[in-house]
Each structure stands twice: as structure tokens, then as C-alpha cells.
């Protein structure tokens, strides 16, 4: 009888697991389809420097690398190689979109499985996953040509294989976790430190409080994954560029050293945030506050509570340290703030899972879905009407924190669950009230989408044209255009050629730009075999050409081309520089004075 009973039950368990997997896959696919068909803009990078650099590498990696040398950006191959592959297979725009959907799926899968690790509930996992992949905190760093979004996804995959591996082979799981940590570090060192904080927190919890056994061999497998993946990336790089140094991350290490030794001491960034209304930076503060209140009142112990508290404490301390040492506000505010989503979402998992543990889960999760969907679909209209104000957001957050505290004090489980879900579901609104920085709200702007893709295609077209005209990779191209050009996106387009490394004038106050021949021009021009003149009118091009002739700078016209674009059209004149390596004299009428 026992044998017969067992043979009946096993298929039932297997069928349940298969059904659960299909529910997960179907839910994730539905979420991703909704994002694709409802988000107005999936590309936000026009006007930024770094994503233009990466766009140049994605479309013409070897051409840019051979001409201008290896640097910090060219070393992000864990981001660049997948982007190059999808671009090669699907083309420029479709390749970009396909890769983002792959990343969305990987992130959603990781969050779902991590949620199931702590709460064996499909409905909780589905809500947490929805909350994550629809959140502007995650979408913004994903929707541009920058390694930040990749770093977040790689970090989630590393945590998944470390905490709740989806495969049976434990040794291989820790090895894969180490590999994804290395990919994260290659994309950006800061999220690798955040990921390391989370892994350290999990190891501490497993050793100190968990009944599960954590063995030293797991750490060895993890470190082996890191080492062998680094060797793998070095081998790939060496096969393609055998003459380059195999030490891929040397430029990143040098850059970190320069930043930390020359940009210390700015302690006024918080004041700037308050003045400019960049309230999204305070999101971790609000959830850290509510978490502390909740944990203080809750006597229930759990691995997730200890883990999320330890991970966020270590990560947040490290974030504050880095935030205060970088003197440029956008570096401290945007780039590094994005990575705090990783430990913060474990707080979200804990708050949501624990608050509805003794309530009707279906009812509260349904309420959360409806509220979150309302925020998603009404955010564009709220943005247009400017109904989301910094003061209103602060007041709402303070009221919700006070109400949650009251519900905890009075042991009102229903009110507690409803308020926590409300607070988390409304958190995206804090990313759309930004006065000074519009890069989150640009996700909601359909007009911006047309501009973004227009500038993107103009950038790709300029690269394609010039590299066809100058096929020899050892010949560098210098760029010259008016500093005050009417096309404000010329800087962004030209940044595909690494900005100042190929620009014949300084973009700052001391640089005049075309048609003025200044000291930077005469110093740098001998480094280039070709000069590309850019201008929004033919007169600008003619003025630049005349200035070169008046100053005795020998050139030969190679090609004149009009780069068509609805929002960023411009003329290109490619010249062969015929000068020698000597100092050019600046004539009085064309001097920088």
C-alpha cells in the first residue's frame, strides 16, 4: 500500500512544480510585453557623454579601439560584447531592444526565484517581480547604452545562484555565482562592492543564525568562478586583440585611483539634492526608516530579516562614503544610487512577505497590483500636469511612515499590510517629480523617444560614413565644430569617438571651437591624420575651411556629406591633414584672443 501510495503522489508533486514554472514564465512574459507596449521611451541617453562612448564601441569596437587606444570604457566587455552580438545579429535598434528584453527576463526570473526562497508563495513572488521590473529605479539604468543596467542584472543572477540556485549541482551554482560577480565587477566596480556586501551578509546569516549548513568549499567554488571567468574574458580579448594588454581592468583601477585621490572633500551634495528636488535619492532613506520601525516592533526572527538588514547596512554605509567623496553630483546621485536597488529590494521582499503573512494574501496582493498598475498608467499624465511635487511626495511619505508606525503599535495587521503595500506601490512617483534631473521622467515622454532614436541613428551614421572613408584603423580622425553650434546634440554624436580624445577644442569656457584656431587646436592637430568638420549649416563648414587656409594648415578635401536627421541634422566635411609634426603658429586675426 505504501508503494502504491507513493507512486500516486510523485506525479502530483512533479505536476505542481511544472505548473508553478509555467505560471512564472507566463507571468514574466506578460510583464515584459506590457513594458514593451506601454512605456513611451526605451532609450534615454541623448546629451550624455558615457553612453555615446559605449554606442561607438558597440557599433564599431575595433575601429574606435585601434584608433584611440584602450581605456576605461573599452574594458567593459561584459557589457559591450553581448551588445555587439545582438547588434550584429538584429541590427542597431532591434538589437538594442532585444537585448533589453533579455535583461528584463533575467532580472524578473532572478527576483521571482529569490522571492520564492523566502516566501513559498507564487502570488508574492509575482507581485515582487512586477514591482521590480516596472520600477523606474530599475528601468532607467537599463534603458541606455551603459553598463549600469547590466551590472544590476548580473548582480541579481549572482545572488540567485548563491542564495537559491536553480540547478541541483551546488558546486557549479557557486561557480556560476562567482562568474556573474566578475561580470558585475567588469561592468562597474561599485555594484560589485554592493553585491559583495550582500553575499557577505548572507554568509554571516548562514553561519550565525541559520540552521542550514554553509561550508567553506562553497567560497572556494565562488572564488574559482571569479578567477576562471576573468581568465576567460582575458582570452576572448586576447584572441581579438593580441597586441593589447591582457589585463582588462587596468584602466578601471587607474581611474578609481585618480578619482579617490583628487575628488575628495565635497560634503554639500545633500544640500544640492534638497534644493534641486532630487527626491529619488531619499527613497532608500524612507524604506530604511520603515524597515527599522517594523523590525523594532516585530519580534519574529527570520533569515531574511537579518540578511536584508545586514546587506542594506553594509551597502548603504559604503554608498554614503562614495557619495561624499565624488565631487560631481550626477556621479554621486545617479550612477551609484541606481545600484542600491539590489539590497533595497530584499527589504521590499521582507516587508511585503512578512506584513501579509497572517492576512488574506490574495486580497492584498490584488490591491497592490491594482495600485501599482494605476501608478504605471497615470504617471505620464501626472508628469504632464506637473501634479507630482517634491513637497507632496515628502508629506505623503511622512504620513505613510506615521500610519505604519501606528498600525504596528496597535497590532493592526490588516492596516499594516495595506499601508506597506501602498507605500511601496507609490514609491515610483518619487522618481517622476524631479525638477533638475529629468532622466527618469524621460521614460514617460513619447516625444523624447523620437529625439533619442534620431540622435542615435545620426551617431551610427556618422561612424559608418567616416570608417568607410577612412578604413585604415591606425589613422585617427579629429573633430572640429562650433562650441556654440545650434545643434546641441553634436557633442553627444561626436562622443561616439570618445569626446575630448578626438576633439580639437575644449568644450569648456576656455575653448572657442570652429572657426577659431586656438592653442589646443595647434597642439592636437598633429595627432590626427584626418579632420572632420561638423556644422548645422554649410556656412559653418565654409568658415572652418577658410580659417584653416588662412592659418596655413594644409588639408585636402576628401568628402562632404549631409547627415539627415529630423532633430539633429548636420553637415560633415572630411579633410586629409597634410601637415607635419611641428608647432603651428596662430595668426593674430585667428588667435584665441
PDB file of N, CA and C in Angstrom, residues 426-504:
ATOM      1  N   UNK A 426       3.520  53.161  -4.323  1.00  0.00           N
ATOM      2  CA  UNK A 426       3.569  54.578  -4.699  1.00  0.00           C
ATOM      3  C   UNK A 426       4.992  55.106  -4.836  1.00  0.00           C
ATOM      4  N   UNK A 427       5.990  54.308  -4.461  1.00  0.00           N
ATOM      5  CA  UNK A 427       7.377  54.794  -4.481  1.00  0.00           C
ATOM      6  C   UNK A 427       7.857  55.264  -5.850  1.00  0.00           C
ATOM      7  N   UNK A 428       7.364  54.708  -6.989  1.00  0.00           N
ATOM      8  CA  UNK A 428       7.828  55.234  -8.283  1.00  0.00           C
ATOM      9  C   UNK A 428       7.542  56.712  -8.489  1.00  0.00           C
ATOM     10  N   UNK A 429       6.513  57.229  -7.824  1.00  0.00           N
ATOM     11  CA  UNK A 429       6.167  58.636  -8.029  1.00  0.00           C
ATOM     12  C   UNK A 429       7.291  59.561  -7.594  1.00  0.00           C
ATOM     13  N   UNK A 430       8.117  59.120  -6.658  1.00  0.00           N
ATOM     14  CA  UNK A 430       9.219  59.961  -6.201  1.00  0.00           C
ATOM     15  C   UNK A 430      10.299  60.110  -7.265  1.00  0.00           C
ATOM     16  N   UNK A 431      10.260  59.256  -8.285  1.00  0.00           N
ATOM     17  CA  UNK A 431      11.246  59.336  -9.358  1.00  0.00           C
ATOM     18  C   UNK A 431      10.773  60.232 -10.501  1.00  0.00           C
ATOM     19  N   UNK A 432       9.515  60.642 -10.453  1.00  0.00           N
ATOM     20  CA  UNK A 432       8.964  61.423 -11.558  1.00  0.00           C
ATOM     21  C   UNK A 432       8.669  62.869 -11.170  1.00  0.00           C
ATOM     22  N   UNK A 433       9.064  63.278  -9.969  1.00  0.00           N
ATOM     23  CA  UNK A 433       8.786  64.652  -9.560  1.00  0.00           C
ATOM     24  C   UNK A 433      10.007  65.544  -9.677  1.00  0.00           C
ATOM     25  N   UNK A 434      11.018  65.025 -10.349  1.00  0.00           N
ATOM     26  CA  UNK A 434      12.322  65.653 -10.391  1.00  0.00           C
ATOM     27  C   UNK A 434      12.311  66.972 -11.141  1.00  0.00           C
ATOM     28  N   UNK A 435      12.804  68.026 -10.526  1.00  0.00           N
ATOM     29  CA  UNK A 435      12.845  69.337 -11.180  1.00  0.00           C
ATOM     30  C   UNK A 435      14.119  69.523 -11.997  1.00  0.00           C
ATOM     31  N   UNK A 436      15.250  69.187 -11.403  1.00  0.00           N
ATOM     32  CA  UNK A 436      16.524  69.457 -12.062  1.00  0.00           C
ATOM     33  C   UNK A 436      16.912  68.330 -13.022  1.00  0.00           C
ATOM     34  N   UNK A 437      16.724  67.107 -12.592  1.00  0.00           N
ATOM     35  CA  UNK A 437      17.115  65.950 -13.394  1.00  0.00           C
ATOM     36  C   UNK A 437      15.862  65.325 -13.984  1.00  0.00           C
ATOM     37  N   UNK A 438      15.792  65.241 -15.299  1.00  0.00           N
ATOM     38  CA  UNK A 438      14.593  64.734 -15.964  1.00  0.00           C
ATOM     39  C   UNK A 438      14.789  63.333 -16.524  1.00  0.00           C
ATOM     40  N   UNK A 439      15.851  62.664 -16.148  1.00  0.00           N
ATOM     41  CA  UNK A 439      16.195  61.423 -16.824  1.00  0.00           C
ATOM     42  C   UNK A 439      15.285  60.258 -16.446  1.00  0.00           C
ATOM     43  N   UNK A 440      14.615  60.321 -15.317  1.00  0.00           N
ATOM     44  CA  UNK A 440      13.610  59.312 -15.007  1.00  0.00           C
ATOM     45  C   UNK A 440      12.315  59.624 -15.740  1.00  0.00           C
ATOM     46  N   UNK A 441      11.912  60.880 -15.709  1.00  0.00           N
ATOM     47  CA  UNK A 441      10.651  61.241 -16.355  1.00  0.00           C
ATOM     48  C   UNK A 441      10.737  61.153 -17.872  1.00  0.00           C
ATOM     49  N   UNK A 442      11.945  61.160 -18.438  1.00  0.00           N
ATOM     50  CA  UNK A 442      12.088  60.984 -19.888  1.00  0.00           C
ATOM     51  C   UNK A 442      11.563  59.618 -20.339  1.00  0.00           C
ATOM     52  N   UNK A 443      11.526  58.650 -19.431  1.00  0.00           N
ATOM     53  CA  UNK A 443      10.953  57.349 -19.764  1.00  0.00           C
ATOM     54  C   UNK A 443       9.485  57.473 -20.159  1.00  0.00           C
ATOM     55  N   UNK A 444       8.828  58.520 -19.678  1.00  0.00           N
ATOM     56  CA  UNK A 444       7.394  58.701 -19.897  1.00  0.00           C
ATOM     57  C   UNK A 444       7.090  59.648 -21.043  1.00  0.00           C
ATOM     58  N   UNK A 445       8.107  60.106 -21.747  1.00  0.00           N
ATOM     59  CA  UNK A 445       7.935  61.153 -22.758  1.00  0.00           C
ATOM     60  C   UNK A 445       8.023  60.564 -24.165  1.00  0.00           C
ATOM     61  N   UNK A 446       6.887  60.411 -24.867  1.00  0.00           N
ATOM     62  CA  UNK A 446       6.931  59.845 -26.230  1.00  0.00           C
ATOM     63  C   UNK A 446       7.651  60.744 -27.223  1.00  0.00           C
ATOM     64  N   UNK A 447       7.594  62.070 -27.010  1.00  0.00           N
ATOM     65  CA  UNK A 447       8.309  62.981 -27.899  1.00  0.00           C
ATOM     66  C   UNK A 447       9.814  62.806 -27.755  1.00  0.00           C
ATOM     67  N   UNK A 448      10.235  62.556 -26.540  1.00  0.00           N
ATOM     68  CA  UNK A 448      11.656  62.335 -26.288  1.00  0.00           C
ATOM     69  C   UNK A 448      12.142  61.084 -27.021  1.00  0.00           C
ATOM     70  N   UNK A 449      11.278  60.089 -27.160  1.00  0.00           N
ATOM     71  CA  UNK A 449      11.659  58.851 -27.845  1.00  0.00           C
ATOM     72  C   UNK A 449      12.063  59.121 -29.285  1.00  0.00           C
ATOM     73  N   UNK A 450      11.315  59.981 -29.983  1.00  0.00           N
ATOM     74  CA  UNK A 450      11.656  60.312 -31.371  1.00  0.00           C
ATOM     75  C   UNK A 450      13.016  60.997 -31.436  1.00  0.00           C
ATOM     76  N   UNK A 451      13.260  61.919 -30.501  1.00  0.00           N
ATOM     77  CA  UNK A 451      14.545  62.626 -30.467  1.00  0.00           C
ATOM     78  C   UNK A 451      15.688  61.653 -30.191  1.00  0.00           C
ATOM     79  N   UNK A 452      15.476  60.770 -29.208  1.00  0.00           N
ATOM     80  CA  UNK A 452      16.530  59.836 -28.810  1.00  0.00           C
ATOM     81  C   UNK A 452      16.964  58.958 -29.978  1.00  0.00           C
ATOM     82  N   UNK A 453      16.008  58.354 -30.660  1.00  0.00           N
ATOM     83  CA  UNK A 453      16.367  57.457 -31.752  1.00  0.00           C
ATOM     84  C   UNK A 453      16.919  58.225 -32.943  1.00  0.00           C
ATOM     85  N   UNK A 454      16.493  59.463 -33.109  1.00  0.00           N
ATOM     86  CA  UNK A 454      17.023  60.294 -34.182  1.00  0.00           C
ATOM     87  C   UNK A 454      18.507  60.581 -33.957  1.00  0.00           C
ATOM     88  N   UNK A 455      18.843  60.987 -32.739  1.00  0.00           N
ATOM     89  CA  UNK A 455      20.243  61.249 -32.392  1.00  0.00           C
ATOM     90  C   UNK A 455      21.055  59.953 -32.455  1.00  0.00           C
ATOM     91  N   UNK A 456      20.462  58.866 -32.011  1.00  0.00           N
ATOM     92  CA  UNK A 456      21.133  57.564 -32.025  1.00  0.00           C
ATOM     93  C   UNK A 456      21.511  57.163 -33.450  1.00  0.00           C
ATOM     94  N   UNK A 457      20.561  57.274 -34.374  1.00  0.00           N
ATOM     95  CA  UNK A 457      20.828  56.886 -35.764  1.00  0.00           C
ATOM     96  C   UNK A 457      21.824  57.841 -36.425  1.00  0.00           C
ATOM     97  N   UNK A 458      21.771  59.133 -36.064  1.00  0.00           N
ATOM     98  CA  UNK A 458      22.744  60.087 -36.602  1.00  0.00           C
ATOM     99  C   UNK A 458      24.157  59.730 -36.137  1.00  0.00           C
ATOM    100  N   UNK A 459      24.266  59.288 -34.883  1.00  0.00           N
ATOM    101  CA  UNK A 459      25.561  58.866 -34.339  1.00  0.00           C
ATOM    102  C   UNK A 459      26.110  57.661 -35.097  1.00  0.00           C
ATOM    103  N   UNK A 460      25.262  56.668 -35.295  1.00  0.00           N
ATOM    104  CA  UNK A 460      25.671  55.456 -36.006  1.00  0.00           C
ATOM    105  C   UNK A 460      26.026  55.776 -37.455  1.00  0.00           C
ATOM    106  N   UNK A 461      25.260  56.669 -38.081  1.00  0.00           N
ATOM    107  CA  UNK A 461      25.503  57.027 -39.481  1.00  0.00           C
ATOM    108  C   UNK A 461      26.827  57.766 -39.635  1.00  0.00           C
ATOM    109  N   UNK A 462      27.157  58.654 -38.687  1.00  0.00           N
ATOM    110  CA  UNK A 462      28.436  59.364 -38.743  1.00  0.00           C
ATOM    111  C   UNK A 462      29.597  58.378 -38.635  1.00  0.00           C
ATOM    112  N   UNK A 463      29.505  57.448 -37.705  1.00  0.00           N
ATOM    113  CA  UNK A 463      30.558  56.439 -37.573  1.00  0.00           C
ATOM    114  C   UNK A 463      30.708  55.615 -38.852  1.00  0.00           C
ATOM    115  N   UNK A 464      29.598  55.153 -39.369  1.00  0.00           N
ATOM    116  CA  UNK A 464      29.628  54.324 -40.568  1.00  0.00           C
ATOM    117  C   UNK A 464      30.268  55.068 -41.735  1.00  0.00           C
ATOM    118  N   UNK A 465      29.880  56.338 -41.923  1.00  0.00           N
ATOM    119  CA  UNK A 465      30.403  57.140 -43.032  1.00  0.00           C
ATOM    120  C   UNK A 465      31.907  57.337 -42.914  1.00  0.00           C
ATOM    121  N   UNK A 466      32.367  57.734 -41.740  1.00  0.00           N
ATOM    122  CA  UNK A 466      33.785  58.044 -41.564  1.00  0.00           C
ATOM    123  C   UNK A 466      34.662  56.799 -41.648  1.00  0.00           C
ATOM    124  N   UNK A 467      34.208  55.699 -41.096  1.00  0.00           N
ATOM    125  CA  UNK A 467      35.036  54.497 -41.128  1.00  0.00           C
ATOM    126  C   UNK A 467      35.061  53.863 -42.515  1.00  0.00           C
ATOM    127  N   UNK A 468      34.060  54.139 -43.329  1.00  0.00           N
ATOM    128  CA  UNK A 468      34.114  53.714 -44.733  1.00  0.00           C
ATOM    129  C   UNK A 468      35.091  54.574 -45.520  1.00  0.00           C
ATOM    130  N   UNK A 469      35.139  55.866 -45.200  1.00  0.00           N
ATOM    131  CA  UNK A 469      36.046  56.782 -45.894  1.00  0.00           C
ATOM    132  C   UNK A 469      37.479  56.644 -45.401  1.00  0.00           C
ATOM    133  N   UNK A 470      37.639  56.258 -44.136  1.00  0.00           N
ATOM    134  CA  UNK A 470      38.976  56.089 -43.550  1.00  0.00           C
ATOM    135  C   UNK A 470      39.076  54.659 -43.009  1.00  0.00           C
ATOM    136  N   UNK A 471      39.273  53.683 -43.886  1.00  0.00           N
ATOM    137  CA  UNK A 471      39.250  52.281 -43.446  1.00  0.00           C
ATOM    138  C   UNK A 471      40.476  51.847 -42.653  1.00  0.00           C
ATOM    139  N   UNK A 472      41.580  52.565 -42.801  1.00  0.00           N
ATOM    140  CA  UNK A 472      42.807  52.168 -42.120  1.00  0.00           C
ATOM    141  C   UNK A 472      42.696  52.503 -40.635  1.00  0.00           C
ATOM    142  N   UNK A 473      42.751  51.490 -39.776  1.00  0.00           N
ATOM    143  CA  UNK A 473      42.457  51.678 -38.359  1.00  0.00           C
ATOM    144  C   UNK A 473      43.547  52.414 -37.588  1.00  0.00           C
ATOM    145  N   UNK A 474      44.720  52.557 -38.183  1.00  0.00           N
ATOM    146  CA  UNK A 474      45.792  53.270 -37.495  1.00  0.00           C
ATOM    147  C   UNK A 474      45.695  54.777 -37.691  1.00  0.00           C
ATOM    148  N   UNK A 475      44.791  55.231 -38.551  1.00  0.00           N
ATOM    149  CA  UNK A 475      44.663  56.660 -38.844  1.00  0.00           C
ATOM    150  C   UNK A 475      43.539  57.272 -38.007  1.00  0.00           C
ATOM    151  N   UNK A 476      43.932  58.226 -37.174  1.00  0.00           N
ATOM    152  CA  UNK A 476      42.977  58.853 -36.262  1.00  0.00           C
ATOM    153  C   UNK A 476      42.255  60.016 -36.939  1.00  0.00           C
ATOM    154  N   UNK A 477      41.017  60.233 -36.511  1.00  0.00           N
ATOM    155  CA  UNK A 477      40.187  61.322 -37.030  1.00  0.00           C
ATOM    156  C   UNK A 477      39.938  62.315 -35.903  1.00  0.00           C
ATOM    157  N   UNK A 478      40.275  63.579 -36.159  1.00  0.00           N
ATOM    158  CA  UNK A 478      39.994  64.639 -35.201  1.00  0.00           C
ATOM    159  C   UNK A 478      38.736  65.396 -35.604  1.00  0.00           C
ATOM    160  N   UNK A 479      38.017  65.944 -34.627  1.00  0.00           N
ATOM    161  CA  UNK A 479      36.744  66.614 -34.898  1.00  0.00           C
ATOM    162  C   UNK A 479      36.813  68.082 -34.496  1.00  0.00           C
ATOM    163  N   UNK A 480      36.193  68.901 -35.338  1.00  0.00           N
ATOM    164  CA  UNK A 480      36.191  70.350 -35.123  1.00  0.00           C
ATOM    165  C   UNK A 480      34.805  70.871 -35.470  1.00  0.00           C
ATOM    166  N   UNK A 481      34.184  71.524 -34.532  1.00  0.00           N
ATOM    167  CA  UNK A 481      32.883  72.148 -34.782  1.00  0.00           C
ATOM    168  C   UNK A 481      32.700  73.289 -33.800  1.00  0.00           C
ATOM    169  N   UNK A 482      31.690  74.092 -34.042  1.00  0.00           N
ATOM    170  CA  UNK A 482      31.469  75.273 -33.219  1.00  0.00           C
ATOM    171  C   UNK A 482      31.032  74.877 -31.817  1.00  0.00           C
ATOM    172  N   UNK A 483      31.645  75.504 -30.843  1.00  0.00           N
ATOM    173  CA  UNK A 483      31.274  75.230 -29.461  1.00  0.00           C
ATOM    174  C   UNK A 483      29.833  75.635 -29.188  1.00  0.00           C
ATOM    175  N   UNK A 484      29.384  76.684 -29.839  1.00  0.00           N
ATOM    176  CA  UNK A 484      28.030  77.202 -29.636  1.00  0.00           C
ATOM    177  C   UNK A 484      27.117  76.836 -30.799  1.00  0.00           C
ATOM    178  N   UNK A 485      27.315  75.661 -31.367  1.00  0.00           N
ATOM    179  CA  UNK A 485      26.508  75.234 -32.505  1.00  0.00           C
ATOM    180  C   UNK A 485      25.041  75.158 -32.126  1.00  0.00           C
ATOM    181  N   UNK A 486      24.179  75.478 -33.082  1.00  0.00           N
ATOM    182  CA  UNK A 486      22.744  75.395 -32.842  1.00  0.00           C
ATOM    183  C   UNK A 486      22.266  73.972 -32.620  1.00  0.00           C
ATOM    184  N   UNK A 487      23.045  72.993 -33.043  1.00  0.00           N
ATOM    185  CA  UNK A 487      22.707  71.590 -32.806  1.00  0.00           C
ATOM    186  C   UNK A 487      23.322  71.168 -31.476  1.00  0.00           C
ATOM    187  N   UNK A 488      22.534  71.206 -30.414  1.00  0.00           N
ATOM    188  CA  UNK A 488      23.053  70.913 -29.076  1.00  0.00           C
ATOM    189  C   UNK A 488      23.440  69.447 -28.907  1.00  0.00           C
ATOM    190  N   UNK A 489      23.082  68.596 -29.871  1.00  0.00           N
ATOM    191  CA  UNK A 489      23.393  67.180 -29.760  1.00  0.00           C
ATOM    192  C   UNK A 489      24.639  66.788 -30.542  1.00  0.00           C
ATOM    193  N   UNK A 490      25.331  67.782 -31.140  1.00  0.00           N
ATOM    194  CA  UNK A 490      26.582  67.464 -31.828  1.00  0.00           C
ATOM    195  C   UNK A 490      27.613  66.883 -30.859  1.00  0.00           C
ATOM    196  N   UNK A 491      27.650  67.420 -29.646  1.00  0.00           N
ATOM    197  CA  UNK A 491      28.575  66.891 -28.642  1.00  0.00           C
ATOM    198  C   UNK A 491      28.286  65.411 -28.388  1.00  0.00           C
ATOM    199  N   UNK A 492      26.997  65.107 -28.200  1.00  0.00           N
ATOM    200  CA  UNK A 492      26.604  63.727 -27.926  1.00  0.00           C
ATOM    201  C   UNK A 492      26.963  62.810 -29.089  1.00  0.00           C
ATOM    202  N   UNK A 493      26.723  63.267 -30.313  1.00  0.00           N
ATOM    203  CA  UNK A 493      27.022  62.465 -31.501  1.00  0.00           C
ATOM    204  C   UNK A 493      28.522  62.242 -31.638  1.00  0.00           C
ATOM    205  N   UNK A 494      29.291  63.321 -31.452  1.00  0.00           N
ATOM    206  CA  UNK A 494      30.747  63.213 -31.597  1.00  0.00           C
ATOM    207  C   UNK A 494      31.373  62.386 -30.474  1.00  0.00           C
ATOM    208  N   UNK A 495      30.680  62.268 -29.340  1.00  0.00           N
ATOM    209  CA  UNK A 495      31.207  61.476 -28.227  1.00  0.00           C
ATOM    210  C   UNK A 495      31.343  59.997 -28.557  1.00  0.00           C
ATOM    211  N   UNK A 496      30.739  59.558 -29.654  1.00  0.00           N
ATOM    212  CA  UNK A 496      30.940  58.173 -30.093  1.00  0.00           C
ATOM    213  C   UNK A 496      32.395  57.932 -30.482  1.00  0.00           C
ATOM    214  N   UNK A 497      33.140  59.025 -30.694  1.00  0.00           N
ATOM    215  CA  UNK A 497      34.575  58.952 -30.992  1.00  0.00           C
ATOM    216  C   UNK A 497      35.391  59.374 -29.767  1.00  0.00           C
ATOM    217  N   UNK A 498      34.806  59.164 -28.580  1.00  0.00           N
ATOM    218  CA  UNK A 498      35.463  59.364 -27.283  1.00  0.00           C
ATOM    219  C   UNK A 498      35.674  60.822 -26.922  1.00  0.00           C
ATOM    220  N   UNK A 499      34.829  61.708 -27.415  1.00  0.00           N
ATOM    221  CA  UNK A 499      34.802  63.085 -26.944  1.00  0.00           C
ATOM    222  C   UNK A 499      36.113  63.816 -27.066  1.00  0.00           C
ATOM    223  N   UNK A 500      36.669  64.246 -25.937  1.00  0.00           N
ATOM    224  CA  UNK A 500      37.875  65.075 -25.940  1.00  0.00           C
ATOM    225  C   UNK A 500      39.100  64.365 -26.507  1.00  0.00           C
ATOM    226  N   UNK A 501      39.083  63.039 -26.541  1.00  0.00           N
ATOM    227  CA  UNK A 501      40.225  62.327 -27.121  1.00  0.00           C
ATOM    228  C   UNK A 501      40.339  62.556 -28.621  1.00  0.00           C
ATOM    229  N   UNK A 502      39.244  62.979 -29.250  1.00  0.00           N
ATOM    230  CA  UNK A 502      39.290  63.233 -30.693  1.00  0.00           C
ATOM    231  C   UNK A 502      38.796  64.634 -31.050  1.00  0.00           C
ATOM    232  N   UNK A 503      38.586  65.473 -30.043  1.00  0.00           N
ATOM    233  CA  UNK A 503      38.034  66.810 -30.275  1.00  0.00           C
ATOM    234  C   UNK A 503      39.162  67.839 -30.301  1.00  0.00           C
ATOM    235  N   UNK A 504      39.139  68.735 -31.290  1.00  0.00           N
ATOM    236  CA  UNK A 504      40.217  69.707 -31.479  1.00  0.00           C
ATOM    237  C   UNK A 504      39.952  71.036 -30.782  1.00  0.00           C
TER     238      UNK A 504
END
